[in-house]
PDB file of C-alpha atoms in Angstrom:
ATOM      1  CA  MET G   7     110.017 193.337 111.398  1.00 53.00           C
ATOM      2  CA  SER G   8     106.303 193.980 111.383  1.00 65.00           C
ATOM      3  CA  ALA G   9     106.460 195.729 107.940  1.00 81.00           C
ATOM      4  CA  LEU G  10     109.106 194.863 105.020  1.00 92.00           C
ATOM      5  CA  ARG G  11     109.040 196.852 101.881  1.00 95.00           C
ATOM      6  CA  LEU G  12     111.255 195.214  99.114  1.00 96.00           C
ATOM      7  CA  GLY G  13     112.797 197.194  96.398  1.00 97.00           C
ATOM      8  CA  VAL G  14     114.653 195.750  93.174  1.00 97.00           C
ATOM      9  CA  ASP G  15     116.661 197.950  90.982  1.00 97.00           C
ATOM     10  CA  ILE G  16     117.359 196.411  87.540  1.00 96.00           C
ATOM     11  CA  GLY G  17     120.545 197.718  85.894  1.00 92.00           C
ATOM     12  CA  GLY G  18     122.451 196.563  82.778  1.00 87.00           C
ATOM     13  CA  THR G  19     124.754 194.250  84.400  1.00 88.00           C
ATOM     14  CA  LYS G  20     123.113 193.495  87.917  1.00 92.00           C
ATOM     15  CA  VAL G  21     119.958 193.230  89.887  1.00 96.00           C
ATOM     16  CA  HIS G  22     120.101 194.870  93.209  1.00 96.00           C
ATOM     17  CA  ALA G  23     117.489 193.944  95.756  1.00 96.00           C
ATOM     18  CA  VAL G  24     116.987 195.522  99.312  1.00 96.00           C
ATOM     19  CA  ALA G  25     114.401 195.083 102.104  1.00 96.00           C
ATOM     20  CA  LEU G  26     113.550 198.131 104.192  1.00 95.00           C
ATOM     21  CA  ASP G  27     111.926 197.929 107.782  1.00 92.00           C
ATOM     22  CA  ASP G  28     109.199 200.204 108.831  1.00 88.00           C
ATOM     23  CA  ALA G  29     111.638 202.973 109.796  1.00 88.00           C
ATOM     24  CA  GLY G  30     112.983 202.803 106.270  1.00 89.00           C
ATOM     25  CA  ALA G  31     116.433 201.178 107.212  1.00 92.00           C
ATOM     26  CA  VAL G  32     117.997 198.389 104.970  1.00 94.00           C
ATOM     27  CA  VAL G  33     117.908 195.193 106.704  1.00 94.00           C
ATOM     28  CA  ALA G  34     118.940 192.914 103.702  1.00 94.00           C
ATOM     29  CA  GLU G  35     120.401 193.107 100.393  1.00 95.00           C
ATOM     30  CA  ALA G  36     120.898 190.663  97.334  1.00 94.00           C
ATOM     31  CA  ARG G  37     122.748 191.046  94.142  1.00 95.00           C
ATOM     32  CA  LEU G  38     122.289 188.894  91.033  1.00 95.00           C
ATOM     33  CA  PRO G  39     123.562 189.284  87.267  1.00 94.00           C
ATOM     34  CA  THR G  40     120.936 190.903  84.984  1.00 91.00           C
ATOM     35  CA  GLY G  41     119.716 188.798  82.204  1.00 86.00           C
ATOM     36  CA  PHE G  42     119.210 190.174  78.679  1.00 92.00           C
ATOM     37  CA  GLY G  43     116.100 190.006  76.942  1.00 94.00           C
ATOM     38  CA  ALA G  44     112.433 189.780  78.427  1.00 94.00           C
ATOM     39  CA  GLU G  45     112.243 186.435  79.865  1.00 95.00           C
ATOM     40  CA  ALA G  46     115.742 186.802  81.332  1.00 95.00           C
ATOM     41  CA  VAL G  47     115.082 190.071  83.082  1.00 96.00           C
ATOM     42  CA  VAL G  48     111.763 188.767  84.451  1.00 96.00           C
ATOM     43  CA  ALA G  49     113.671 185.663  85.656  1.00 96.00           C
ATOM     44  CA  SER G  50     116.551 187.566  87.317  1.00 96.00           C
ATOM     45  CA  ALA G  51     114.106 190.169  89.211  1.00 96.00           C
ATOM     46  CA  HIS G  52     111.951 187.269  90.439  1.00 97.00           C
ATOM     47  CA  ALA G  53     115.124 185.288  91.582  1.00 96.00           C
ATOM     48  CA  ALA G  54     116.285 188.469  93.604  1.00 96.00           C
ATOM     49  CA  VAL G  55     113.200 188.731  95.231  1.00 96.00           C
ATOM     50  CA  VAL G  56     113.049 184.972  96.244  1.00 96.00           C
ATOM     51  CA  GLN G  57     116.588 184.908  97.432  1.00 96.00           C
ATOM     52  CA  LEU G  58     115.821 188.056  99.626  1.00 95.00           C
ATOM     53  CA  THR G  59     112.585 186.693 101.066  1.00 95.00           C
ATOM     54  CA  GLU G  60     114.105 183.367 101.683  1.00 95.00           C
ATOM     55  CA  HIS G  61     116.916 184.887 103.585  1.00 94.00           C
ATOM     56  CA  LEU G  62     114.389 187.048 105.822  1.00 93.00           C
ATOM     57  CA  GLY G  63     112.179 183.807 106.259  1.00 93.00           C
ATOM     58  CA  VAL G  64     109.122 185.529 104.629  1.00 93.00           C
ATOM     59  CA  ALA G  65     106.850 184.768 101.666  1.00 91.00           C
ATOM     60  CA  PRO G  66     106.635 187.450  98.975  1.00 90.00           C
ATOM     61  CA  SER G  67     102.918 187.667  99.839  1.00 87.00           C
ATOM     62  CA  ALA G  68     103.753 188.745 103.361  1.00 88.00           C
ATOM     63  CA  LEU G  69     105.795 191.836 102.268  1.00 92.00           C
ATOM     64  CA  THR G  70     104.096 195.284 102.759  1.00 92.00           C
ATOM     65  CA  SER G  71     105.177 196.288  99.148  1.00 94.00           C
ATOM     66  CA  ILE G  72     107.379 195.362  96.377  1.00 96.00           C
ATOM     67  CA  GLY G  73     108.806 198.028  93.939  1.00 97.00           C
ATOM     68  CA  VAL G  74     111.097 197.746  90.851  1.00 97.00           C
ATOM     69  CA  GLY G  75     113.296 200.448  89.188  1.00 97.00           C
ATOM     70  CA  VAL G  76     114.070 199.692  85.570  1.00 96.00           C
ATOM     71  CA  PRO G  77     115.366 201.943  82.689  1.00 93.00           C
ATOM     72  CA  GLY G  78     113.294 202.652  79.828  1.00 91.00           C
ATOM     73  CA  ARG G  79     109.980 204.396  79.403  1.00 91.00           C
ATOM     74  CA  VAL G  80     107.825 203.185  82.280  1.00 94.00           C
ATOM     75  CA  ASP G  81     103.871 203.479  82.824  1.00 93.00           C
ATOM     76  CA  PRO G  82     103.544 203.337  86.691  1.00 90.00           C
ATOM     77  CA  ALA G  83      99.903 202.840  86.345  1.00 91.00           C
ATOM     78  CA  THR G  84     100.383 199.464  84.564  1.00 94.00           C
ATOM     79  CA  GLY G  85     103.861 198.330  85.096  1.00 95.00           C
ATOM     80  CA  HIS G  86     104.675 198.381  81.253  1.00 96.00           C
ATOM     81  CA  VAL G  87     108.192 198.941  80.218  1.00 95.00           C
ATOM     82  CA  ALA G  88     109.292 200.109  76.756  1.00 93.00           C
ATOM     83  CA  HIS G  89     112.332 200.785  74.951  1.00 87.00           C
ATOM     84  CA  ALA G  90     115.114 199.519  77.627  1.00 89.00           C
ATOM     85  CA  VAL G  91     117.672 198.915  75.034  1.00 83.00           C
ATOM     86  CA  ASN G  92     120.384 198.023  77.297  1.00 84.00           C
ATOM     87  CA  LEU G  93     118.010 195.077  78.641  1.00 91.00           C
ATOM     88  CA  GLY G  94     116.966 194.096  75.356  1.00 91.00           C
ATOM     89  CA  LEU G  95     113.337 195.226  75.847  1.00 91.00           C
ATOM     90  CA  ASP G  96     111.218 196.744  73.514  1.00 90.00           C
ATOM     91  CA  SER G  97     107.736 196.153  75.330  1.00 94.00           C
ATOM     92  CA  LEU G  98     107.266 194.232  78.457  1.00 96.00           C
ATOM     93  CA  ASP G  99     104.485 193.896  81.033  1.00 97.00           C
ATOM     94  CA  LEU G 100     106.877 193.717  83.778  1.00 97.00           C
ATOM     95  CA  GLY G 101     104.806 194.604  86.602  1.00 96.00           C
ATOM     96  CA  ALA G 102     102.049 191.894  85.623  1.00 97.00           C
ATOM     97  CA  LEU G 103     104.611 189.170  85.094  1.00 97.00           C
ATOM     98  CA  LEU G 104     106.387 189.710  88.234  1.00 97.00           C
ATOM     99  CA  ALA G 105     103.134 189.813  90.129  1.00 96.00           C
ATOM    100  CA  SER G 106     101.879 186.595  88.575  1.00 95.00           C
ATOM    101  CA  ARG G 107     105.104 184.832  89.726  1.00 95.00           C
ATOM    102  CA  LEU G 108     105.218 186.394  93.224  1.00 95.00           C
ATOM    103  CA  GLY G 109     101.461 186.356  94.139  1.00 93.00           C
ATOM    104  CA  ARG G 110     101.194 189.898  94.962  1.00 92.00           C
ATOM    105  CA  ALA G 111     100.938 193.584  93.190  1.00 94.00           C
ATOM    106  CA  VAL G 112     104.367 194.925  92.046  1.00 96.00           C
ATOM    107  CA  VAL G 113     104.922 198.633  91.281  1.00 96.00           C
ATOM    108  CA  VAL G 114     107.417 199.534  88.405  1.00 97.00           C
ATOM    109  CA  GLU G 115     109.283 202.845  88.030  1.00 96.00           C
ATOM    110  CA  ASN G 116     111.749 204.299  85.985  1.00 95.00           C
ATOM    111  CA  ASP G 117     115.188 203.749  87.466  1.00 95.00           C
ATOM    112  CA  VAL G 118     116.308 207.379  87.715  1.00 96.00           C
ATOM    113  CA  ASN G 119     112.973 208.404  89.192  1.00 96.00           C
ATOM    114  CA  ALA G 120     113.312 205.646  91.742  1.00 97.00           C
ATOM    115  CA  ALA G 121     116.989 206.631  92.424  1.00 97.00           C
ATOM    116  CA  ALA G 122     115.754 210.191  93.051  1.00 97.00           C
ATOM    117  CA  LEU G 123     113.627 208.960  95.815  1.00 96.00           C
ATOM    118  CA  GLY G 124     116.007 206.801  97.335  1.00 96.00           C
ATOM    119  CA  ALA G 125     118.584 209.667  97.425  1.00 96.00           C
ATOM    120  CA  PHE G 126     116.135 212.074  99.003  1.00 96.00           C
ATOM    121  CA  HIS G 127     115.371 209.293 101.837  1.00 93.00           C
ATOM    122  CA  LEU G 128     119.135 208.502 102.306  1.00 93.00           C
ATOM    123  CA  LEU G 129     120.098 212.178 102.636  1.00 92.00           C
ATOM    124  CA  GLY G 130     117.574 212.406 105.410  1.00 90.00           C
ATOM    125  CA  ASP G 131     117.838 216.196 105.329  1.00 91.00           C
ATOM    126  CA  PRO G 132     114.554 217.553 106.890  1.00 90.00           C
ATOM    127  CA  ARG G 133     115.519 221.162 105.368  1.00 91.00           C
ATOM    128  CA  LEU G 134     115.124 219.614 101.680  1.00 93.00           C
ATOM    129  CA  ARG G 135     111.629 219.838 100.578  1.00 94.00           C
ATOM    130  CA  SER G 136     112.562 219.499  96.936  1.00 96.00           C
ATOM    131  CA  MET G 137     115.428 217.851  95.221  1.00 97.00           C
ATOM    132  CA  ALA G 138     116.765 216.874  91.604  1.00 98.00           C
ATOM    133  CA  TYR G 139     118.766 213.653  91.392  1.00 98.00           C
ATOM    134  CA  LEU G 140     121.228 214.274  88.345  1.00 98.00           C
ATOM    135  CA  ASN G 141     122.050 211.039  87.035  1.00 96.00           C
ATOM    136  CA  LEU G 142     125.370 211.047  85.240  1.00 95.00           C
ATOM    137  CA  GLY G 143     125.740 207.569  83.782  1.00 90.00           C
ATOM    138  CA  THR G 144     126.044 206.254  80.265  1.00 87.00           C
ATOM    139  CA  GLY G 145     123.388 208.977  79.575  1.00 91.00           C
ATOM    140  CA  LEU G 146     122.111 212.055  81.518  1.00 95.00           C
ATOM    141  CA  ALA G 147     118.744 212.547  83.055  1.00 95.00           C
ATOM    142  CA  ALA G 148     117.261 213.746  86.340  1.00 97.00           C
ATOM    143  CA  GLY G 149     114.629 212.577  88.610  1.00 97.00           C
ATOM    144  CA  LEU G 150     112.545 215.042  90.551  1.00 97.00           C
ATOM    145  CA  VAL G 151     111.381 214.774  94.244  1.00 96.00           C
ATOM    146  CA  LEU G 152     108.858 217.608  95.185  1.00 95.00           C
ATOM    147  CA  ASP G 153     107.477 217.503  98.866  1.00 91.00           C
ATOM    148  CA  GLY G 154     108.667 213.867  99.325  1.00 88.00           C
ATOM    149  CA  ARG G 155     107.050 212.494  96.077  1.00 92.00           C
ATOM    150  CA  VAL G 156     108.510 211.734  92.803  1.00 94.00           C
ATOM    151  CA  TRP G 157     107.175 214.240  90.239  1.00 94.00           C
ATOM    152  CA  ARG G 158     106.919 212.571  86.635  1.00 92.00           C
ATOM    153  CA  GLY G 159     105.120 215.493  84.909  1.00 91.00           C
ATOM    154  CA  SER G 160     102.057 215.095  82.663  1.00 89.00           C
ATOM    155  CA  ARG G 161     103.635 212.440  80.300  1.00 85.00           C
ATOM    156  CA  GLY G 162     106.266 210.996  82.377  1.00 86.00           C
ATOM    157  CA  VAL G 163     109.282 212.813  80.911  1.00 89.00           C
ATOM    158  CA  ALA G 164     110.008 215.519  83.633  1.00 93.00           C
ATOM    159  CA  GLY G 165     113.561 215.606  84.366  1.00 94.00           C
ATOM    160  CA  GLU G 166     114.617 214.517  80.742  1.00 93.00           C
ATOM    161  CA  ILE G 167     117.078 217.439  80.557  1.00 95.00           C
ATOM    162  CA  GLY G 168     119.662 215.214  78.763  1.00 94.00           C
ATOM    163  CA  HIS G 169     117.764 215.759  75.543  1.00 94.00           C
ATOM    164  CA  ILE G 170     117.663 219.384  75.724  1.00 95.00           C
ATOM    165  CA  PRO G 171     119.871 220.899  72.738  1.00 95.00           C
ATOM    166  CA  VAL G 172     122.640 223.232  73.876  1.00 93.00           C
ATOM    167  CA  ASP G 173     124.862 223.041  70.569  1.00 91.00           C
ATOM    168  CA  PRO G 174     122.741 223.103  67.573  1.00 89.00           C
ATOM    169  CA  GLN G 175     125.889 222.198  65.441  1.00 91.00           C
ATOM    170  CA  GLY G 176     126.869 219.401  67.807  1.00 92.00           C
ATOM    171  CA  GLU G 177     126.938 215.623  67.865  1.00 93.00           C
ATOM    172  CA  LEU G 178     123.857 213.574  66.593  1.00 94.00           C
ATOM    173  CA  CYS G 179     122.101 212.397  69.850  1.00 92.00           C
ATOM    174  CA  ARG G 180     120.302 209.000  70.044  1.00 87.00           C
ATOM    175  CA  CYS G 181     116.890 211.118  70.454  1.00 88.00           C
ATOM    176  CA  GLY G 182     117.470 212.293  66.794  1.00 91.00           C
ATOM    177  CA  GLN G 183     118.302 215.880  67.714  1.00 95.00           C
ATOM    178  CA  ARG G 184     121.879 217.445  67.574  1.00 95.00           C
ATOM    179  CA  GLY G 185     123.895 218.873  70.415  1.00 94.00           C
ATOM    180  CA  CYS G 186     121.907 217.514  73.183  1.00 95.00           C
ATOM    181  CA  LEU G 187     123.289 217.846  76.898  1.00 95.00           C
ATOM    182  CA  GLU G 188     123.640 214.226  77.195  1.00 94.00           C
ATOM    183  CA  THR G 189     126.249 214.283  74.298  1.00 94.00           C
ATOM    184  CA  LEU G 190     128.227 216.677  76.350  1.00 93.00           C
ATOM    185  CA  ALA G 191     127.999 215.475  79.961  1.00 93.00           C
ATOM    186  CA  SER G 192     127.621 211.987  80.374  1.00 92.00           C
ATOM    187  CA  GLY G 193     129.687 208.635  80.415  1.00 90.00           C
ATOM    188  CA  SER G 194     129.147 208.102  76.653  1.00 89.00           C
ATOM    189  CA  ALA G 195     130.060 211.698  76.081  1.00 91.00           C
ATOM    190  CA  LEU G 196     133.315 211.190  78.059  1.00 90.00           C
ATOM    191  CA  ALA G 197     134.201 207.870  76.128  1.00 88.00           C
ATOM    192  CA  ARG G 198     133.862 209.857  72.815  1.00 89.00           C
ATOM    193  CA  LEU G 199     136.043 212.868  74.001  1.00 88.00           C
ATOM    194  CA  TRP G 200     138.620 210.895  75.933  1.00 86.00           C
ATOM    195  CA  PRO G 201     138.881 207.340  74.327  1.00 84.00           C
ATOM    196  CA  GLN G 202     142.213 206.918  76.193  1.00 76.00           C
ATOM    197  CA  GLY G 203     140.498 206.132  79.353  1.00 60.00           C
ATOM    198  CA  ALA G 204     141.019 202.429  79.986  1.00 60.00           C
ATOM    199  CA  GLY G 205     138.460 200.838  82.358  1.00 60.00           C
ATOM    200  CA  ALA G 206     137.446 203.952  84.259  1.00 70.00           C
ATOM    201  CA  PRO G 207     137.626 206.700  81.723  1.00 81.00           C
ATOM    202  CA  ALA G 208     136.485 209.387  84.286  1.00 87.00           C
ATOM    203  CA  SER G 209     139.339 208.556  86.593  1.00 88.00           C
ATOM    204  CA  ALA G 210     141.892 208.436  83.957  1.00 89.00           C
ATOM    205  CA  LEU G 211     140.650 211.762  82.695  1.00 91.00           C
ATOM    206  CA  PHE G 212     141.078 213.688  85.852  1.00 91.00           C
ATOM    207  CA  ALA G 213     144.243 211.972  86.797  1.00 91.00           C
ATOM    208  CA  ALA G 214     145.728 212.930  83.388  1.00 91.00           C
ATOM    209  CA  ALA G 215     144.462 216.367  83.779  1.00 92.00           C
ATOM    210  CA  GLY G 216     145.784 216.680  87.365  1.00 92.00           C
ATOM    211  CA  ALA G 217     149.378 215.546  85.763  1.00 94.00           C
ATOM    212  CA  GLY G 218     149.479 218.381  83.327  1.00 95.00           C
ATOM    213  CA  ASP G 219     147.844 216.731  80.106  1.00 92.00           C
ATOM    214  CA  GLU G 220     146.845 219.860  78.550  1.00 94.00           C
ATOM    215  CA  GLN G 221     144.161 217.664  76.178  1.00 92.00           C
ATOM    216  CA  ALA G 222     142.786 216.157  79.352  1.00 92.00           C
ATOM    217  CA  ALA G 223     142.403 219.328  81.231  1.00 95.00           C
ATOM    218  CA  ALA G 224     140.671 220.841  78.211  1.00 95.00           C
ATOM    219  CA  VAL G 225     138.200 217.783  78.202  1.00 93.00           C
ATOM    220  CA  ALA G 226     137.712 217.803  82.131  1.00 94.00           C
ATOM    221  CA  GLU G 227     136.993 221.661  81.864  1.00 95.00           C
ATOM    222  CA  ARG G 228     134.348 221.117  79.027  1.00 94.00           C
ATOM    223  CA  LEU G 229     132.814 218.187  81.087  1.00 95.00           C
ATOM    224  CA  VAL G 230     132.589 220.196  84.283  1.00 96.00           C
ATOM    225  CA  GLY G 231     131.086 223.127  82.451  1.00 96.00           C
ATOM    226  CA  ASN G 232     128.387 221.085  80.982  1.00 96.00           C
ATOM    227  CA  VAL G 233     127.569 219.438  84.355  1.00 97.00           C
ATOM    228  CA  ALA G 234     127.404 222.941  85.766  1.00 97.00           C
ATOM    229  CA  ALA G 235     124.905 223.710  82.944  1.00 97.00           C
ATOM    230  CA  ALA G 236     122.877 220.795  83.945  1.00 97.00           C
ATOM    231  CA  VAL G 237     122.653 222.026  87.656  1.00 98.00           C
ATOM    232  CA  ARG G 238     121.865 225.418  86.214  1.00 97.00           C
ATOM    233  CA  ILE G 239     118.968 224.125  83.978  1.00 97.00           C
ATOM    234  CA  LEU G 240     117.379 222.133  86.940  1.00 97.00           C
ATOM    235  CA  VAL G 241     117.494 225.133  89.343  1.00 97.00           C
ATOM    236  CA  LEU G 242     116.026 227.599  86.756  1.00 97.00           C
ATOM    237  CA  ALA G 243     113.374 225.048  85.738  1.00 96.00           C
ATOM    238  CA  VAL G 244     111.978 223.748  89.137  1.00 96.00           C
ATOM    239  CA  ASP G 245     114.033 225.790  91.819  1.00 96.00           C
ATOM    240  CA  VAL G 246     114.918 222.772  93.972  1.00 97.00           C
ATOM    241  CA  ASP G 247     116.638 223.002  97.099  1.00 97.00           C
ATOM    242  CA  ALA G 248     119.351 220.693  96.014  1.00 97.00           C
ATOM    243  CA  VAL G 249     120.643 219.101  93.083  1.00 98.00           C
ATOM    244  CA  VAL G 250     122.308 215.716  93.975  1.00 98.00           C
ATOM    245  CA  ILE G 251     124.689 214.181  91.488  1.00 97.00           C
ATOM    246  CA  GLY G 252     124.695 210.433  91.229  1.00 95.00           C
ATOM    247  CA  GLY G 253     125.446 207.783  88.474  1.00 93.00           C
ATOM    248  CA  GLY G 254     128.697 206.357  87.513  1.00 90.00           C
ATOM    249  CA  LEU G 255     130.446 209.864  87.126  1.00 92.00           C
ATOM    250  CA  SER G 256     129.773 210.483  90.906  1.00 93.00           C
ATOM    251  CA  SER G 257     132.339 208.008  91.634  1.00 90.00           C
ATOM    252  CA  LEU G 258     134.831 210.915  90.980  1.00 91.00           C
ATOM    253  CA  GLY G 259     133.510 212.371  94.397  1.00 93.00           C
ATOM    254  CA  ASP G 260     135.054 215.585  95.308  1.00 92.00           C
ATOM    255  CA  ARG G 261     137.296 215.975  92.365  1.00 92.00           C
ATOM    256  CA  LEU G 262     133.994 216.392  90.348  1.00 95.00           C
ATOM    257  CA  LEU G 263     131.855 218.327  92.936  1.00 97.00           C
ATOM    258  CA  GLY G 264     134.627 220.785  93.928  1.00 96.00           C
ATOM    259  CA  GLN G 265     135.203 221.710  90.193  1.00 96.00           C
ATOM    260  CA  VAL G 266     131.492 221.896  89.330  1.00 98.00           C
ATOM    261  CA  ARG G 267     130.951 224.132  92.444  1.00 98.00           C
ATOM    262  CA  ALA G 268     134.084 226.104  91.491  1.00 98.00           C
ATOM    263  CA  ARG G 269     132.664 226.672  87.869  1.00 97.00           C
ATOM    264  CA  LEU G 270     129.212 227.650  89.392  1.00 98.00           C
ATOM    265  CA  ASP G 271     130.851 230.250  91.649  1.00 98.00           C
ATOM    266  CA  ALA G 272     132.926 231.791  88.677  1.00 97.00           C
ATOM    267  CA  ASP G 273     129.845 232.117  86.605  1.00 96.00           C
ATOM    268  CA  ALA G 274     128.097 233.859  89.535  1.00 97.00           C
ATOM    269  CA  ARG G 275     131.164 236.280  89.941  1.00 97.00           C
ATOM    270  CA  THR G 276     129.962 237.842  86.500  1.00 96.00           C
ATOM    271  CA  SER G 277     126.233 237.655  86.953  1.00 97.00           C
ATOM    272  CA  PRO G 278     124.269 239.035  89.854  1.00 97.00           C
ATOM    273  CA  PHE G 279     121.447 237.094  88.782  1.00 97.00           C
ATOM    274  CA  LEU G 280     123.260 233.900  89.040  1.00 97.00           C
ATOM    275  CA  ALA G 281     124.836 235.028  92.376  1.00 97.00           C
ATOM    276  CA  SER G 282     121.472 235.436  93.903  1.00 97.00           C
ATOM    277  CA  LEU G 283     120.697 231.727  93.091  1.00 97.00           C
ATOM    278  CA  ALA G 284     123.646 230.270  95.362  1.00 97.00           C
ATOM    279  CA  LEU G 285     123.917 227.480  92.803  1.00 98.00           C
ATOM    280  CA  ALA G 286     127.183 225.989  94.032  1.00 98.00           C
ATOM    281  CA  GLU G 287     125.643 225.486  97.768  1.00 97.00           C
ATOM    282  CA  ARG G 288     122.882 223.418  96.206  1.00 97.00           C
ATOM    283  CA  VAL G 289     124.889 220.859  94.628  1.00 98.00           C
ATOM    284  CA  LEU G 290     125.603 217.567  96.593  1.00 97.00           C
ATOM    285  CA  LEU G 291     126.908 214.136  95.936  1.00 95.00           C
ATOM    286  CA  VAL G 292     124.898 211.114  96.521  1.00 93.00           C
ATOM    287  CA  PRO G 293     126.152 209.443  99.575  1.00 85.00           C
ATOM    288  CA  ALA G 294     128.824 207.262  98.635  1.00 83.00           C
ATOM    289  CA  GLY G 295     128.234 203.396  98.087  1.00 84.00           C
ATOM    290  CA  SER G 296     124.700 203.852  98.973  1.00 89.00           C
ATOM    291  CA  PRO G 297     121.931 201.775  97.349  1.00 94.00           C
ATOM    292  CA  VAL G 298     119.844 204.603  95.994  1.00 95.00           C
ATOM    293  CA  GLY G 299     118.176 202.742  93.155  1.00 96.00           C
ATOM    294  CA  ALA G 300     117.165 199.754  95.117  1.00 97.00           C
ATOM    295  CA  VAL G 301     116.008 201.843  98.269  1.00 96.00           C
ATOM    296  CA  GLY G 302     114.035 204.174  95.893  1.00 96.00           C
ATOM    297  CA  ALA G 303     112.249 201.246  94.374  1.00 97.00           C
ATOM    298  CA  ALA G 304     111.177 199.920  97.576  1.00 96.00           C
ATOM    299  CA  LEU G 305     109.844 203.336  98.379  1.00 95.00           C
ATOM    300  CA  VAL G 306     107.879 203.706  95.152  1.00 92.00           C
ATOM    301  CA  GLY G 307     106.301 200.344  95.801  1.00 85.00           C
ATOM    302  CA  ALA G 308     104.771 201.738  98.814  1.00 76.00           C
ATOM    303  CA  PRO G 309     101.079 202.596  98.438  1.00 64.00           C
ATOM    304  CA  SER G 310     101.498 206.252  98.678  1.00 57.00           C
ATOM    305  CA  ALA G 311     105.225 206.582  97.160  1.00 49.00           C
ATOM    306  CA  GLU G 312     106.217 208.617 100.066  1.00 48.00           C
ATOM    307  CA  VAL G 313     109.547 208.901 101.845  1.00 40.00           C
ATOM    308  CA  VAL G 314     109.746 206.682 104.892  1.00 37.00           C
ATOM    309  CA  GLY G 315     110.866 208.203 108.167  1.00 36.00           C
ATOM    310  CA  VAL G 316     111.548 211.628 106.890  1.00 32.00           C
TER     311      VAL G 316
END
């Protein structure tokens, strides 16, 4: 292992770290609980790196690079994180604090952007020059990869389609607007629209819909329609080769993918313009069980932030 890149994905409940070899393959993994608050988050990320490097028998200073994906507003140039509410972070110089403990530079990126790069790498499809990673988690956001690189935009908000208002009379969004796409196609939206779902509301919803529950079927249809709208927005805005669905709702697998494709096909039958875009063909699911967040963090830690092995 002449070159090792280490990536750390910091989530609301766990820290997942991976090491990639010089071909971009995962050679080791570590998982730890995530702490809450600045000191706990730094400590858990540091512990994950130490656990992984001890397992590999190398010092952190010997790694080719270290990258971290974390929720919130991130300045990749400084490693500063702001407004990561689920982690209890208002303002944290995460990159500098980890670098001081590990003895080497640490690159920090927004978790969805990192996951986008990880998904692009793990799909490994040479036909794809551009991709949007549609993260359907508690919220809704997308990460963009153009020519193998993360595209952040001029102010770091590229892909924040969850805060595009689509229903001016709709629910109040946490961003202060009404009727944002996130309020209609996300885990939090589903919990509001289908509170009966215990433990895994998405699975409960689709199971109930499949069993003939009319209310569940209506909610599922609405959810699918709004996910399809998110796909359409991404293609019309950036014209990416593929939109890859990830996040918690992607665990629905083909139940979600098939219905989203069917909805896009149905819309195309009444619109020659939409038919010309072949939207249904562009939608994919993230590879099941793949550590896209941690792999992407390892890749953004590289000096060029390019995809390895593609």
